[in-house]
Coordinates of N, CA and C in Angstrom, one line a residue:
M565 N 356.6 139.1 155.4 CA 355.6 138.4 156.2 C 355.1 139.2 157.4
K566 N 356.0 139.8 158.1 CA 355.6 140.6 159.3 C 354.6 141.7 158.9
A567 N 354.8 142.3 157.7 CA 353.9 143.4 157.3 C 352.5 142.9 157.1
I568 N 352.4 141.7 156.4 CA 351.1 141.1 156.1 C 350.4 140.7 157.4
I569 N 351.1 140.1 158.4 CA 350.5 139.7 159.6 C 350.0 140.9 160.4
W570 N 350.9 142.0 160.4 CA 350.5 143.2 161.1 C 349.3 143.9 160.5
K571 N 349.2 143.9 159.1 CA 348.1 144.4 158.5 C 346.8 143.6 158.7
D572 N 346.9 142.3 158.8 CA 345.7 141.5 159.1 C 345.3 141.8 160.5
W573 N 346.2 142.0 161.4 CA 345.8 142.3 162.8 C 345.1 143.7 162.8
L574 N 345.5 144.6 162.1 CA 344.9 145.9 162.1 C 343.5 145.8 161.5
L575 N 343.3 145.0 160.4 CA 342.0 144.8 159.8 C 341.1 144.2 160.8
C576 N 341.5 143.2 161.5 CA 340.7 142.5 162.5 C 340.3 143.5 163.7
R577 N 341.3 144.2 164.1 CA 341.1 145.1 165.3 C 340.1 146.2 165.0
R578 N 340.0 146.6 163.7 CA 339.1 147.7 163.4 C 337.7 147.2 163.0
Q579 N 337.5 145.9 162.9 CA 336.1 145.4 162.5 C 335.3 145.0 163.8
K580 N 334.2 145.7 164.0 CA 333.4 145.3 165.1 C 332.8 143.9 165.0
T581 N 332.5 143.5 163.8 CA 332.0 142.2 163.6 C 333.0 141.1 164.1
F582 N 334.2 141.4 163.9 CA 335.3 140.4 164.3 C 335.2 140.2 165.8
W583 N 335.2 141.2 166.6 CA 335.1 141.1 168.0 C 333.8 140.5 168.5
L584 N 332.7 140.9 167.9 CA 331.4 140.4 168.3 C 331.3 138.9 168.0
L585 N 331.7 138.5 166.8 CA 331.6 137.1 166.4 C 332.6 136.3 167.2
G586 N 333.8 136.9 167.4 CA 334.8 136.2 168.2 C 334.4 135.9 169.6
A587 N 333.7 136.9 170.3 CA 333.1 136.6 171.6 C 332.1 135.5 171.6
I588 N 331.2 135.5 170.5 CA 330.2 134.5 170.4 C 330.8 133.1 170.2
M589 N 331.8 133.0 169.3 CA 332.5 131.8 169.0 C 333.2 131.2 170.3
E590 N 333.8 132.2 171.0 CA 334.5 131.8 172.2 C 333.5 131.2 173.3
A591 N 332.4 131.8 173.4 CA 331.4 131.3 174.3 C 330.9 130.0 173.9
I592 N 330.7 129.8 172.6 CA 330.2 128.5 172.0 C 331.3 127.4 172.3
T593 N 332.5 127.7 172.0 CA 333.6 126.8 172.2 C 333.7 126.4 173.7
L594 N 333.7 127.4 174.6 CA 333.8 127.1 176.0 C 332.6 126.3 176.5
T595 N 331.4 126.6 176.0 CA 330.2 125.9 176.5 C 330.2 124.5 176.0
Y596 N 330.6 124.2 174.8 CA 330.6 122.8 174.3 C 331.7 122.0 175.0
I597 N 332.9 122.5 175.1 CA 334.0 121.7 175.7 C 333.7 121.4 177.2
I598 N 333.3 122.5 177.9 CA 333.1 122.3 179.4 C 331.8 121.4 179.5
G599 N 330.8 121.7 178.7 CA 329.6 120.9 178.8 C 329.8 119.4 178.6
F600 N 330.6 119.1 177.6 CA 330.8 117.6 177.3 C 331.7 117.0 178.4
I601 N 332.6 117.8 179.0 CA 333.4 117.2 180.1 C 332.5 116.9 181.3
L602 N 331.6 117.9 181.6 CA 330.7 117.6 182.7 C 329.8 116.4 182.4
W603 N 329.4 116.3 181.2 CA 328.5 115.2 180.8 C 329.2 113.8 180.8
L604 N 330.4 113.8 180.3 CA 331.1 112.5 180.1 C 332.0 112.2 181.4
G605 N 332.3 113.2 182.1 CA 333.2 113.0 183.3 C 334.6 113.5 183.0
T606 N 335.3 113.9 184.0 CA 336.7 114.4 183.8 C 337.7 113.4 183.3
E607 N 337.3 112.1 183.4 CA 338.3 111.1 182.9 C 338.3 111.1 181.4
H608 N 337.4 111.8 180.8 CA 337.3 111.9 179.3 C 337.7 113.3 178.8
T609 N 338.3 114.1 179.7 CA 338.7 115.5 179.3 C 339.5 115.6 178.1
L610 N 340.6 114.7 178.0 CA 341.5 114.8 176.9 C 340.8 114.3 175.6
L611 N 339.9 113.4 175.7 CA 339.1 113.0 174.5 C 338.2 114.1 174.0
V612 N 337.6 114.8 174.9 CA 336.8 116.0 174.5 C 337.6 117.0 173.8
F613 N 338.8 117.3 174.3 CA 339.6 118.3 173.6 C 340.0 117.8 172.2
M614 N 340.3 116.5 172.1 CA 340.7 116.0 170.8 C 339.5 116.1 169.8
M615 N 338.3 115.9 170.4 CA 337.1 115.9 169.5 C 336.7 117.3 169.1
F616 N 336.9 118.3 169.9 CA 336.5 119.7 169.6 C 337.7 120.5 169.1
G617 N 338.9 120.0 169.0 CA 340.0 120.7 168.3 C 339.6 121.1 166.9
P618 N 339.1 120.2 166.1 CA 338.7 120.5 164.7 C 337.6 121.6 164.6
M619 N 336.8 121.7 165.6 CA 335.8 122.8 165.6 C 336.4 124.1 165.8
V620 N 337.4 124.2 166.6 CA 338.1 125.5 166.8 C 338.8 125.8 165.5
A621 N 339.4 124.8 164.8 CA 340.1 125.0 163.5 C 339.1 125.4 162.4
Y622 N 337.9 125.1 162.6 CA 336.9 125.5 161.6 C 336.4 126.9 161.8
L623 N 336.3 127.4 163.1 CA 335.8 128.7 163.4 C 336.8 129.8 163.0
S624 N 338.1 129.6 163.3 CA 339.0 130.7 163.2 C 339.2 131.3 161.8
P625 N 339.2 130.4 160.7 CA 339.3 131.0 159.4 C 338.1 131.8 159.0
I626 N 336.9 131.4 159.6 CA 335.7 132.1 159.3 C 335.7 133.5 159.9
L627 N 336.2 133.6 161.1 CA 336.3 134.9 161.8 C 337.3 135.8 161.2
T628 N 338.3 135.3 160.5 CA 339.3 136.2 159.9 C 339.1 136.3 158.4
V629 N 338.0 135.9 157.9 CA 337.8 136.0 156.4 C 337.8 137.4 155.9
G630 N 337.6 138.4 156.8 CA 337.7 139.8 156.5 C 339.1 140.2 156.2
T631 N 340.1 139.5 156.5 CA 341.5 139.9 156.2 C 341.8 139.6 154.7
S632 N 341.0 138.7 154.1 CA 341.2 138.4 152.7 C 340.3 139.3 151.8
Y633 N 339.1 139.7 152.4 CA 338.2 140.5 151.7 C 337.8 141.7 152.7
P634 N 338.7 142.7 152.8 CA 338.6 143.7 153.8 C 337.6 144.9 153.5
N635 N 336.6 144.6 152.7 CA 335.6 145.7 152.4 C 334.3 145.5 153.3
D636 N 334.4 144.8 154.4 CA 333.4 144.6 155.3 C 332.1 143.9 154.8
N637 N 332.2 143.3 153.7 CA 331.1 142.6 153.1 C 331.2 141.0 153.4
A638 N 332.3 140.6 153.9 CA 332.5 139.2 154.1 C 331.6 138.5 155.1
H639 N 331.2 139.3 156.1 CA 330.3 138.8 157.2 C 328.9 139.3 157.0
T640 N 328.5 139.9 155.9 CA 327.1 140.3 155.7 C 326.2 139.2 155.5
L641 N 324.9 139.4 155.8 CA 323.9 138.4 155.5 C 323.4 138.4 154.1
S642 N 323.7 139.5 153.4 CA 323.3 139.6 152.0 C 324.2 138.6 151.1
M643 N 323.6 137.9 150.2 CA 324.4 137.0 149.4 C 325.0 137.6 148.1
N644 N 324.6 138.8 147.8 CA 325.1 139.4 146.5 C 326.0 140.6 146.7
K645 N 326.5 140.8 148.0 CA 327.4 141.9 148.2 C 328.8 141.6 147.6
P646 N 329.4 142.5 146.9 CA 330.7 142.2 146.3 C 331.8 142.1 147.3
L647 N 332.7 141.2 147.1 CA 333.9 141.1 147.9 C 335.1 141.7 147.2
R648 N 335.9 142.4 147.9 CA 337.1 143.1 147.3 C 338.3 142.8 148.1
T649 N 339.4 142.3 147.4 CA 340.7 142.1 148.0 C 341.4 143.4 148.2
D650 N 342.5 143.4 149.0 CA 343.2 144.6 149.2 C 344.5 144.8 148.4
G651 N 344.7 143.9 147.4 CA 345.8 144.1 146.5 C 347.1 143.4 147.0
T652 N 347.0 142.7 148.1 CA 348.3 142.2 148.7 C 348.8 141.1 147.8
V653 N 348.0 140.3 147.1 CA 348.4 139.2 146.2 C 349.2 139.8 145.1
E654 N 348.7 140.9 144.5 CA 349.3 141.5 143.3 C 350.7 142.2 143.8
T655 N 350.7 142.7 145.0 CA 352.0 143.3 145.5 C 353.0 142.2 145.7
M656 N 352.6 141.1 146.2 CA 353.6 140.0 146.3 C 354.1 139.5 145.0
R657 N 353.2 139.4 144.0 CA 353.6 139.0 142.6 C 354.7 140.0 142.1
C658 N 354.4 141.3 142.2 CA 355.3 142.3 141.7 C 356.7 142.3 142.4
S659 N 356.7 141.9 143.7 CA 357.9 141.9 144.5 C 358.8 140.8 144.1
G660 N 358.3 139.7 143.4 CA 359.1 138.6 143.1 C 359.3 137.6 144.2
R661 N 358.7 137.8 145.3 CA 358.8 136.9 146.5 C 358.0 135.6 146.3
P662 N 358.4 134.5 146.9 CA 357.6 133.2 146.7 C 356.2 133.4 147.3
M663 N 355.3 132.9 146.6 CA 353.9 133.0 147.0 C 353.7 132.2 148.3
A664 N 354.5 131.2 148.6 CA 354.4 130.5 149.9 C 354.5 131.4 151.1
Q665 N 355.3 132.4 151.0 CA 355.4 133.4 152.1 C 354.1 134.1 152.3
Y666 N 353.4 134.4 151.2 CA 352.1 135.0 151.4 C 351.1 134.1 152.0
L667 N 351.1 132.8 151.6 CA 350.1 131.8 152.1 C 350.4 131.6 153.6
L668 N 351.6 131.5 154.0 CA 352.0 131.3 155.4 C 351.6 132.5 156.2
A669 N 351.9 133.7 155.7 CA 351.6 134.9 156.4 C 350.1 135.1 156.6
K670 N 349.3 134.9 155.6 CA 347.8 135.0 155.7 C 347.2 134.0 156.6
S671 N 347.9 132.9 156.8 CA 347.4 131.8 157.7 C 347.8 132.1 159.2
A672 N 348.7 133.0 159.4 CA 349.2 133.2 160.8 C 348.1 133.8 161.7
M673 N 347.3 134.7 161.2 CA 346.3 135.3 162.0 C 345.2 134.3 162.4
P674 N 344.7 133.5 161.5 CA 343.7 132.5 161.9 C 344.3 131.4 162.8
M675 N 345.5 131.1 162.7 CA 346.1 130.1 163.6 C 346.3 130.6 165.0
L676 N 346.7 131.9 165.1 CA 346.8 132.6 166.4 C 345.5 132.7 167.0
L677 N 344.5 133.0 166.2 CA 343.1 133.1 166.7 C 342.6 131.8 167.2
G678 N 342.9 130.7 166.5 CA 342.5 129.4 166.9 C 343.1 129.0 168.3
L679 N 344.4 129.4 168.5 CA 345.1 129.1 169.8 C 344.4 130.0 170.9
S680 N 344.0 131.2 170.5 CA 343.3 132.1 171.5 C 341.9 131.5 171.9
L681 N 341.2 130.9 170.9 CA 340.0 130.3 171.2 C 340.1 129.0 172.1
L682 N 341.3 128.3 172.0 CA 341.5 127.1 172.7 C 342.0 127.4 174.1
L683 N 342.6 128.5 174.3 CA 343.3 128.8 175.6 C 342.3 128.9 176.8
P684 N 341.2 129.6 176.7 CA 340.3 129.7 177.9 C 339.7 128.4 178.3
P685 N 339.3 127.4 177.5 CA 338.9 126.1 178.0 C 340.0 125.4 178.7
V686 N 341.2 125.5 178.2 CA 342.4 124.8 178.8 C 342.6 125.4 180.2
L687 N 342.6 126.7 180.3 CA 342.9 127.4 181.6 C 341.8 127.0 182.6
Y688 N 340.5 127.0 182.1 CA 339.4 126.7 183.0 C 339.5 125.3 183.5
C689 N 339.9 124.3 182.6 CA 340.0 123.0 183.1 C 341.2 122.8 184.0
L690 N 342.3 123.5 183.8 CA 343.4 123.5 184.8 C 343.0 124.0 186.1
Y691 N 342.2 125.1 186.1 CA 341.7 125.7 187.3 C 340.8 124.8 188.1
G692 N 339.9 124.1 187.3 CA 338.9 123.2 187.9 C 339.4 121.8 188.2
G693 N 340.6 121.5 187.8 CA 341.2 120.2 188.1 C 340.9 119.1 187.1
A694 N 340.2 119.5 186.0 CA 339.9 118.5 184.9 C 341.1 118.2 184.1
L695 N 342.1 119.1 184.1 CA 343.4 118.9 183.4 C 344.5 119.1 184.4
T696 N 345.6 118.4 184.2 CA 346.8 118.6 185.0 C 347.9 119.1 184.1
L697 N 349.0 119.6 184.7 CA 350.1 120.1 183.9 C 350.7 118.9 183.1
H698 N 350.7 117.7 183.6 CA 351.2 116.6 182.9 C 350.3 116.3 181.6
D699 N 349.0 116.6 181.7 CA 348.1 116.4 180.6 C 348.5 117.3 179.4
L700 N 349.1 118.4 179.7 CA 349.3 119.4 178.6 C 350.4 118.9 177.7
V701 N 351.2 117.9 178.1 CA 352.2 117.4 177.2 C 351.8 115.9 176.7
S702 N 350.6 115.6 176.9 CA 350.1 114.2 176.5 C 349.9 114.2 175.0
P703 N 349.9 113.0 174.4 CA 349.7 113.0 173.0 C 348.3 113.5 172.6
E704 N 347.3 113.4 173.5 CA 346.0 113.9 173.1 C 346.0 115.4 173.0
M705 N 346.7 116.1 174.0 CA 346.7 117.6 173.9 C 347.6 118.0 172.8
L706 N 348.7 117.3 172.5 CA 349.5 117.6 171.3 C 348.7 117.5 170.0
Y707 N 347.9 116.5 169.9 CA 347.0 116.3 168.8 C 346.1 117.5 168.7
T708 N 345.5 117.9 169.8 CA 344.5 119.0 169.8 C 345.2 120.3 169.3
L709 N 346.4 120.5 169.9 CA 347.2 121.7 169.5 C 347.5 121.7 168.0
L710 N 348.0 120.6 167.5 CA 348.4 120.4 166.1 C 347.2 120.5 165.2
T711 N 346.0 120.0 165.7 CA 344.8 120.1 164.9 C 344.4 121.5 164.7
V712 N 344.5 122.3 165.7 CA 344.1 123.8 165.6 C 345.0 124.5 164.6
L713 N 346.3 124.1 164.6 CA 347.3 124.8 163.7 C 347.2 124.2 162.3
A714 N 347.3 122.9 162.2 CA 347.3 122.3 160.8 C 346.0 122.4 160.1
L715 N 344.9 122.1 160.8 CA 343.6 122.2 160.1 C 343.1 123.6 159.9
T716 N 343.5 124.5 160.8 CA 343.2 125.9 160.5 C 344.0 126.4 159.2
F717 N 345.2 126.0 159.1 CA 346.0 126.3 157.9 C 345.4 125.7 156.7
T718 N 344.9 124.5 156.8 CA 344.3 123.8 155.6 C 343.0 124.5 155.2
N719 N 342.2 124.8 156.2 CA 340.9 125.5 155.9 C 341.2 126.9 155.3
E720 N 342.2 127.6 155.8 CA 342.5 128.9 155.3 C 342.9 128.9 153.9
Q721 N 343.7 127.8 153.5 CA 344.1 127.7 152.1 C 342.9 127.4 151.2
V722 N 341.9 126.7 151.7 CA 340.6 126.5 150.9 C 340.0 127.9 150.6
I723 N 339.9 128.7 151.7 CA 339.2 130.0 151.5 C 340.1 130.9 150.6
L724 N 341.4 130.9 150.7 CA 342.2 131.7 149.9 C 342.2 131.3 148.4
A725 N 342.0 130.0 148.2 CA 342.0 129.5 146.8 C 340.7 129.6 146.2
S726 N 339.7 130.0 146.9 CA 338.3 130.1 146.4 C 338.1 131.3 145.4
H727 N 338.9 132.4 145.6 CA 338.8 133.6 144.8 C 337.3 134.0 144.7
A728 N 336.6 134.1 145.9 CA 335.2 134.5 145.9 C 335.0 135.9 145.4
T729 N 333.9 136.2 144.8 CA 333.6 137.6 144.3 C 332.4 138.2 145.0
T730 N 331.6 137.4 145.6 CA 330.5 137.9 146.4 C 330.4 137.2 147.8
S731 N 329.6 137.8 148.7 CA 329.5 137.2 150.0 C 328.8 135.9 149.9
G732 N 328.1 135.6 148.8 CA 327.4 134.3 148.7 C 328.4 133.2 148.3
T733 N 329.3 133.5 147.4 CA 330.2 132.5 146.9 C 331.2 132.2 148.0
I734 N 331.5 133.1 148.9 CA 332.5 132.7 150.0 C 331.9 131.7 150.9
N735 N 330.6 131.5 150.9 CA 330.0 130.5 151.8 C 330.3 129.1 151.3
I736 N 330.6 128.9 150.0 CA 330.9 127.6 149.4 C 332.1 127.0 150.1
P737 N 333.3 127.7 150.0 CA 334.5 127.1 150.7 C 334.3 127.0 152.2
I738 N 333.5 127.9 152.8 CA 333.2 127.8 154.2 C 332.5 126.5 154.5
F739 N 331.5 126.1 153.7 CA 330.8 124.9 153.9 C 331.7 123.7 153.6
L740 N 332.6 123.8 152.6 CA 333.5 122.7 152.3 C 334.5 122.4 153.5
T741 N 334.9 123.5 154.2 CA 335.8 123.2 155.3 C 335.2 122.5 156.5
A742 N 333.8 122.5 156.5 CA 333.1 121.7 157.5 C 333.3 120.2 157.3
I743 N 333.7 119.8 156.1 CA 333.8 118.3 155.9 C 335.0 117.8 156.6
P744 N 336.3 118.4 156.5 CA 337.4 117.8 157.3 C 337.1 118.0 158.8
M745 N 336.4 119.1 159.2 CA 336.1 119.2 160.6 C 335.4 118.0 161.2
M746 N 334.3 117.6 160.5 CA 333.5 116.5 160.9 C 334.3 115.2 160.9
C747 N 335.1 115.1 159.8 CA 335.9 113.8 159.7 C 336.8 113.7 160.9
F748 N 337.5 114.7 161.2 CA 338.5 114.6 162.3 C 337.9 114.6 163.7
M749 N 336.7 115.2 163.8 CA 336.0 115.0 165.1 C 335.6 113.6 165.3
V750 N 335.2 112.9 164.3 CA 334.8 111.5 164.4 C 336.1 110.6 164.5
L751 N 337.1 111.0 163.7 CA 338.4 110.2 163.7 C 339.0 110.1 165.1
S752 N 339.0 111.2 165.8 CA 339.6 111.3 167.1 C 339.0 110.3 168.1
M753 N 337.8 109.9 167.9 CA 337.1 109.0 168.8 C 337.4 107.5 168.6
F754 N 338.0 107.2 167.5 CA 338.1 105.8 167.1 C 339.6 105.3 166.9
I755 N 340.5 106.2 166.9 CA 341.9 105.8 166.7 C 342.8 106.3 167.9
S756 N 343.9 105.8 168.0 CA 344.8 106.2 169.1 C 345.3 107.6 168.9
P757 N 345.6 108.4 169.9 CA 346.1 109.7 169.8 C 347.4 109.8 169.0
W758 N 348.3 108.8 169.1 CA 349.5 108.8 168.3 C 349.3 108.7 166.8
V759 N 348.4 107.8 166.4 CA 348.0 107.7 165.0 C 347.3 108.9 164.5
A760 N 346.4 109.5 165.3 CA 345.7 110.7 165.0 C 346.7 111.9 164.8
L761 N 347.7 111.9 165.6 CA 348.8 112.9 165.5 C 349.5 112.8 164.2
L762 N 349.9 111.6 163.8 CA 350.6 111.4 162.5 C 349.7 111.8 161.3
V763 N 348.4 111.4 161.4 CA 347.4 111.8 160.4 C 347.4 113.3 160.2
M764 N 347.3 114.0 161.4 CA 347.2 115.5 161.3 C 348.4 116.1 160.7
I765 N 349.6 115.6 161.1 CA 350.8 116.1 160.5 C 350.8 115.9 159.0
A766 N 350.4 114.7 158.6 CA 350.3 114.5 157.1 C 349.4 115.4 156.4
V767 N 348.2 115.7 157.1 CA 347.3 116.7 156.5 C 347.9 118.1 156.4
G768 N 348.6 118.5 157.4 CA 349.2 119.8 157.3 C 350.3 119.9 156.2
L769 N 351.1 118.9 156.1 CA 352.1 118.8 155.0 C 351.5 118.8 153.6
L770 N 350.4 118.0 153.5 CA 349.7 117.9 152.3 C 349.1 119.3 151.9
A771 N 348.5 120.0 152.9 CA 347.9 121.3 152.6 C 349.0 122.3 152.1
L772 N 350.2 122.2 152.8 CA 351.3 123.1 152.4 C 351.7 122.8 150.9
T773 N 351.8 121.5 150.6 CA 352.3 121.1 149.3 C 351.2 121.6 148.2
V774 N 350.0 121.3 148.5 CA 348.9 121.7 147.5 C 348.9 123.2 147.4
S775 N 349.1 124.0 148.4 CA 349.1 125.4 148.4 C 350.2 126.0 147.5
V776 N 351.4 125.4 147.6 CA 352.5 125.8 146.8 C 352.3 125.5 145.4
I777 N 351.8 124.3 145.1 CA 351.5 123.9 143.7 C 350.4 124.8 143.1
H778 N 349.4 125.1 143.9 CA 348.3 126.0 143.4 C 348.9 127.4 143.1
S779 N 349.7 127.9 144.0 CA 350.3 129.3 143.8 C 351.2 129.3 142.6
R780 N 351.9 128.2 142.3 CA 352.8 128.2 141.1 C 351.9 128.2 139.9
H781 N 350.7 127.6 139.9 CA 349.9 127.6 138.8 C 349.1 129.0 138.6
S782 N 348.7 129.6 139.7 CA 347.9 130.8 139.7 C 348.8 132.0 139.5
Y783 N 350.0 132.0 140.1 CA 350.9 133.1 140.1 C 352.3 132.7 139.7
P784 N 352.5 132.4 138.4 CA 353.8 131.8 138.0 C 354.9 132.8 138.0
T785 N 354.6 134.1 137.9 CA 355.7 135.0 137.9 C 356.2 135.3 139.3
T786 N 355.5 134.9 140.3 CA 356.0 135.1 141.7 C 357.3 134.4 142.0
F787 N 357.5 133.3 141.3 CA 358.7 132.5 141.6 C 359.9 132.9 140.8
R788 N 359.8 134.0 140.1 CA 360.9 134.5 139.2 C 361.6 135.7 139.9
R789 N 362.9 135.6 140.1 CA 363.6 136.7 140.7 C 363.6 137.9 139.8
L790 N 363.6 139.1 140.4 CA 363.7 140.3 139.6 C 365.1 140.5 139.1
S791 N 365.3 140.8 137.9 CA 366.6 141.0 137.4 C 367.1 142.4 137.5

């Protein structure tokens, strides 16, 4: 797992589009969160973070899609550019290790990126007084943190399961992941943070279960030990 995470980091570090798009997405995230807090008032800061947590979870798998298709065509505007994997899946199959390790390792970089996108707004609100240290352990912020982790993991599994062959077909799972983003952005405004927290935990566990079942179906030999 460490080797996969390190390789994904090297792939991201070497891609100029990753840093450019990352800076743009960070600016968008910061602008939306701070803008809505200024608009609604600091008394609604926690609600704003709950509402925009799913947006952060939507952006991070898109930014790291190049780790699954590292031939630099994943972020191109052309719809017919071929996408090519790096052979990591086949290597994991041949090693006899559980495919769940691969799924968790490939999701680590997007989840870490999601936390990185969330950190600047939190620090800014702490500096400006819109958040307190006590707020950081509130159920609303716990929900926001878990949303970034669990929903990012879920969205990453959708992208990994797509098996896209061109830069056009990768847009289909990206559009699909916008559905849970919108659902949870709306959900956070109508239910209590504790209920939302339980729902997000259930979604994360469901995504993990579906990923394992899918990997067993797609890569059956992965779960057999080498004799």
